[in-house]
Amino acid sequence: MIGLKVHKSEAEAVRRKLLSMRALSRRFKSLRVGDYVVFPLEREVKGLGEIIHASFQERKRTPPEIEGKFDIIGDIALISRAENEQEIAKELMKRKNIRVVAIRAGHREGEFRKMKIRLLAGENRLETIHRENKCVFKVNIGECFFDPRLSYERREVAKEVKENERVLDMFAGVGPFSIVIGKLSSPREIISVEKNQVAFSYLKHNIKLNKLDEKITPILGDSRDVVPVLPGKFHRIIMNLPERSKEFLPIAEEKLADGGVIYLYSIGESPEDVLNDIHMRVLGVRRVKSYSPKRYIFRVKLTR
Ligand SMILES: C[S@@+](CC[C@H](N)C(=O)[O-])C[C@H]1O[C@@H](n2cnc3c(N)ncnc32)[C@H](O)[C@@H]1O
């Protein structure tokens, strides 16, 4: 079978490109060979890397009725509302990496963006250890916000952070942006602010777990009070509170170093919709994920 060999540093971008071209075979697993990844191909593609012949292992098929309907956070499978929830739970519990199956029992609510979750099968807990981007996160998915689908986004932001920069994560949660940046890049320091006491405890724990105590300073509090009194300016400011981030933009702008970049996550139907009331210079807009049937979360990069 033919495969596409690319360096691991380009693998995620190439995987997305292949998916969009419908050229990636979903039936087989990709291979890791040293610093390279080999993707199984449906057909030959040009200009993305070296085409080679290889044998690939077949994937265990996800039954079509549950395909795309769940997230995996550590060893917890989290499904969305479904009529056949018990059947799906039973199917998911067959996987050796799943110990708990739970279902979203409502939307994210309140300023801490917590979600009501109901256990369906397996062990009686919502705490787990999740791995991504060479980092480890302990998280309770009923008490704190955590979205495994932002893994690519976090890596993309981390790649932009340059050596010796100062980073401010204004709505840090259990620390995924701060920690991925701390692990994959070389900033001078990262300040991570979080208001939810429970998420803050996990944030502190995760900083230790990832051995980033010397790089990341966690602060418990409301960014509205904390950020204005922080000393100095920041080269990168992360604002992942999509429902309300714009309210905090003037505070962030005050703390932005010359040439610095704000990564503002915000909700809208289109880029124009999101940019409508923003008065800073826009460096780029990326649609990150769906939020509701007609609305999306966008990442807007801003500078002065
Ligand atoms: C959408 S979550 C994002 C968390 C984290 N950045 C991530 O990507 O997983 C927003 C976080 O901001 C926290 N938060 C909400 N209002 C805040 C405020 N005024 N100051 C600091 N943190 C706040 C919430 O508790 C929540 O953990």
XYZ file of C-alpha atoms and ligand atoms in Angstrom:
331
model
C 0.000 0.000 0.000
C 1.284 3.529 -0.655
C 2.028 5.986 2.137
C 3.225 9.563 2.536
C 6.361 10.050 4.630
C 6.740 13.424 6.371
C 8.814 14.796 9.232
C 6.943 14.649 12.558
C 7.085 18.458 12.875
C 4.869 18.746 9.781
C 2.705 15.702 10.461
C -0.372 17.424 11.934
C -0.573 20.041 9.182
C -0.152 17.366 6.486
C -2.746 15.098 8.154
C -5.296 17.922 8.010
C -4.437 18.652 4.397
C -4.840 14.956 3.470
C -8.184 14.830 5.271
C -9.421 17.880 3.406
C -8.283 16.255 0.130
C -9.981 12.958 1.159
C -6.665 11.245 0.435
C -5.990 9.821 3.918
C -7.095 6.226 4.454
C -9.134 5.985 7.656
C -9.059 2.197 7.558
C -5.380 1.982 8.491
C -3.206 3.449 11.258
C -0.322 5.753 10.410
C 3.224 4.588 11.173
C 5.941 6.245 13.240
C 9.489 5.673 11.889
C 12.081 7.586 13.939
C 11.414 11.282 13.370
C 8.997 10.554 10.526
C 5.310 9.741 10.217
C 3.967 7.676 7.314
C 0.304 8.251 6.437
C -1.694 5.526 4.637
C -3.060 6.942 1.410
C -6.206 6.302 -0.618
C -4.431 7.663 -3.697
C -1.140 9.276 -4.654
C -0.712 12.978 -3.791
C 1.925 15.373 -5.036
C 4.048 17.966 -3.257
C 3.394 17.019 0.368
C 6.275 14.629 1.027
C 7.873 11.361 -0.064
C 5.603 8.610 -1.439
C 6.703 5.169 -0.228
C 5.361 1.600 -0.128
C 4.574 0.311 3.362
C 2.294 -2.070 5.225
C -0.124 -0.502 7.671
C -2.048 -2.007 10.554
C -5.837 -1.972 10.204
C -7.752 0.190 12.719
C -10.417 -1.239 14.962
C -13.565 0.118 13.334
C -15.721 2.494 15.371
C -19.337 1.451 14.830
C -20.922 4.045 12.521
C -23.616 4.900 15.083
C -21.028 6.310 17.508
C -18.479 7.675 15.020
C -17.656 11.311 15.885
C -20.104 11.376 18.782
C -17.685 11.273 21.688
C -14.539 12.853 23.081
C -11.863 10.985 24.939
C -10.361 12.762 27.937
C -7.810 10.517 29.603
C -9.675 7.250 30.190
C -13.125 8.874 30.104
C -15.296 8.761 26.976
C -17.680 11.704 26.968
C -20.650 11.432 24.656
C -23.272 13.970 23.662
C -27.001 13.543 23.993
C -28.091 10.347 22.228
C -31.185 8.198 22.231
C -29.244 4.953 22.419
C -26.869 6.120 25.173
C -26.708 2.734 26.924
C -25.776 0.934 23.695
C -23.064 3.489 22.950
C -21.727 3.235 26.518
C -21.590 -0.548 26.243
C -19.713 -0.307 22.943
C -17.228 2.220 24.330
C -16.565 0.193 27.486
C -15.161 -2.566 25.225
C -12.160 -0.356 24.484
C -9.176 -1.074 26.653
C -8.299 2.632 27.093
C -11.786 3.538 28.446
C -12.683 3.101 32.118
C -15.580 5.560 32.392
C -18.348 6.560 29.987
C -20.236 9.760 30.729
C -22.731 11.960 28.909
C -23.092 15.726 28.631
C -26.295 16.538 30.494
C -26.466 20.228 29.615
C -24.543 23.138 28.150
C -21.513 24.752 29.713
C -22.739 27.328 32.160
C -21.658 30.129 34.465
C -18.427 32.030 34.570
C -16.416 28.864 35.276
C -17.827 27.216 32.096
C -18.693 24.029 33.955
C -20.800 21.317 32.370
C -23.353 18.980 33.944
C -22.192 15.430 33.332
C -23.947 12.146 34.096
C -22.066 8.873 34.477
C -23.276 6.082 32.212
C -20.893 3.178 32.735
C -17.627 2.132 34.345
C -15.966 3.616 37.409
C -17.671 6.246 39.539
C -15.415 9.259 38.898
C -14.926 12.267 36.629
C -11.243 12.812 37.402
C -8.684 11.535 34.936
C -5.180 12.004 33.552
C -5.084 13.272 29.957
C -2.004 13.405 27.713
C -1.435 15.675 24.715
C 1.414 17.618 23.129
C 3.983 15.862 25.359
C 2.150 17.207 28.430
C 0.082 15.559 31.180
C -3.084 17.034 32.687
C -5.010 15.934 35.734
C -8.555 17.202 35.361
C -12.036 16.744 36.772
C -14.299 17.190 33.775
C -17.339 17.964 35.949
C -15.617 20.718 37.934
C -13.411 22.414 35.344
C -13.390 23.337 31.675
C -11.240 21.083 29.503
C -11.531 20.559 25.742
C -9.330 17.882 24.126
C -10.342 19.198 20.690
C -8.180 22.292 21.277
C -4.988 20.243 21.281
C -3.964 21.325 17.745
C -4.829 24.948 18.527
C -2.626 24.926 21.619
C 0.289 23.520 19.641
C -0.148 26.140 16.926
C -0.097 28.975 19.472
C 2.884 27.445 21.305
C 4.842 27.314 18.018
C 4.516 31.090 17.680
C 5.994 31.877 21.092
C 9.598 33.015 20.735
C 12.498 32.531 23.076
C 12.519 34.767 26.141
C 9.026 36.156 25.622
C 6.646 36.884 28.508
C 3.272 35.140 28.200
C 0.002 35.895 29.996
C -2.804 33.290 30.054
C -5.783 35.310 31.344
C -8.290 32.417 31.698
C -5.974 29.510 32.363
C -8.340 26.745 33.542
C -6.346 23.636 34.462
C -3.459 25.074 32.424
C -3.471 23.510 28.937
C -2.378 26.618 26.991
C 0.193 27.672 29.618
C 1.619 24.190 29.988
C 1.789 23.325 26.276
C 3.525 26.675 25.665
C 5.902 26.014 28.588
C 6.758 22.549 27.230
C 6.979 23.183 23.491
C 8.489 26.697 23.473
C 11.049 28.655 25.480
C 9.353 31.700 26.956
C 11.047 33.562 29.802
C 7.930 33.254 31.972
C 4.226 32.522 31.877
C 1.640 34.053 34.223
C -1.559 31.985 34.426
C -4.653 33.531 35.994
C -7.698 31.460 36.963
C -10.745 32.383 39.055
C -12.253 28.937 39.740
C -10.649 27.620 42.934
C -11.021 23.973 41.827
C -9.527 24.557 38.365
C -6.766 26.561 40.052
C -5.849 23.573 42.280
C -5.540 21.404 39.160
C -3.532 24.141 37.438
C -0.992 24.179 40.293
C -0.859 20.383 40.301
C -0.377 20.233 36.515
C 2.448 22.780 36.595
C 4.309 20.469 39.004
C 3.367 17.334 37.056
C 4.970 18.844 33.948
C 7.984 20.177 35.883
C 7.295 23.777 34.906
C 7.389 25.353 38.390
C 10.226 27.635 37.416
C 8.521 28.860 34.271
C 4.824 29.240 35.177
C 3.392 31.410 37.962
C -0.265 30.564 38.733
C -2.430 33.294 40.248
C -5.862 32.644 41.760
C -8.200 35.532 41.035
C -10.307 37.506 38.604
C -8.306 38.716 35.599
C -10.172 41.992 35.859
C -8.428 42.663 39.199
C -5.210 40.698 38.736
C -4.054 41.728 35.251
C -3.997 45.532 35.714
C -1.579 45.229 38.649
C 0.818 42.727 37.078
C 4.292 44.213 36.646
C 5.609 44.770 33.097
C 4.179 43.985 29.667
C 3.616 40.717 27.799
C 4.574 39.574 24.290
C 1.720 37.000 24.026
C -1.635 37.208 25.786
C -4.035 34.231 25.581
C -7.728 35.029 26.096
C -9.694 31.785 25.945
C -13.056 32.799 27.382
C -14.992 32.894 24.102
C -18.337 34.042 25.514
C -16.899 37.118 27.265
C -13.289 37.618 26.213
C -14.026 40.903 24.409
C -15.060 42.522 27.703
C -11.483 42.031 28.897
C -9.784 43.306 25.742
C -9.035 46.841 27.026
C -7.284 45.338 30.092
C -5.240 43.009 27.872
C -4.324 45.790 25.437
C -2.912 47.853 28.325
C -0.543 44.986 29.157
C 0.602 44.230 25.610
C 4.283 44.890 24.824
C 5.178 46.707 21.598
C 4.892 44.200 18.749
C 3.100 41.767 21.090
C 0.150 39.569 20.020
C -3.201 38.866 21.695
C -4.901 35.519 20.906
C -8.560 36.315 21.451
C -11.099 33.473 21.245
C -14.576 34.677 20.427
C -17.907 33.400 19.103
C -19.637 34.443 15.902
C -21.272 33.332 12.675
C -18.399 34.551 10.499
C -15.017 36.311 10.795
C -16.736 39.635 9.947
C -19.211 39.061 12.741
C -16.425 38.502 15.286
C -14.314 41.436 14.077
C -17.264 43.812 14.002
C -16.521 45.642 17.294
C -12.752 45.112 17.508
C -10.635 48.213 17.110
C -7.138 46.747 17.311
C -5.034 45.743 14.287
C -6.040 42.247 13.098
C -3.198 39.897 12.141
C -5.396 36.914 11.280
C -8.569 34.980 12.029
C -8.885 31.193 12.244
C -12.091 29.195 12.677
C -11.235 26.858 15.530
C -14.391 24.771 16.035
C -18.194 24.753 16.008
C -20.002 26.312 18.937
C -23.652 25.837 17.931
C -25.367 24.959 14.628
C -24.630 28.354 13.049
C -21.905 29.771 15.265
C -18.206 29.054 15.618
C -15.320 29.817 17.933
C -12.751 31.939 16.120
C -9.205 32.750 17.153
C -8.394 36.371 16.350
C -4.768 37.497 16.464
C -4.494 41.139 17.407
C -1.749 43.676 17.818
C -1.565 47.428 18.347
C -13.181 28.515 28.371
S -12.280 28.133 29.817
C -10.639 27.975 29.177
C -9.686 27.319 30.127
C -8.332 26.995 29.515
N -7.709 28.162 28.940
C -8.452 25.901 28.491
O -8.209 26.159 27.294
O -8.822 24.777 28.846
C -12.248 29.690 30.650
C -11.643 29.660 32.054
O -11.620 30.992 32.565
C -11.995 30.991 33.924
N -12.512 32.350 34.205
C -13.736 32.848 33.944
N -13.819 34.147 34.273
C -12.593 34.490 34.728
C -12.033 35.706 35.194
N -12.756 36.813 35.259
N -10.734 35.729 35.564
C -9.981 34.591 35.497
N -10.460 33.393 35.089
C -11.750 33.349 34.694
C -13.000 29.869 34.038
O -13.105 29.374 35.335
C -12.428 28.833 33.064
O -11.555 27.952 33.708
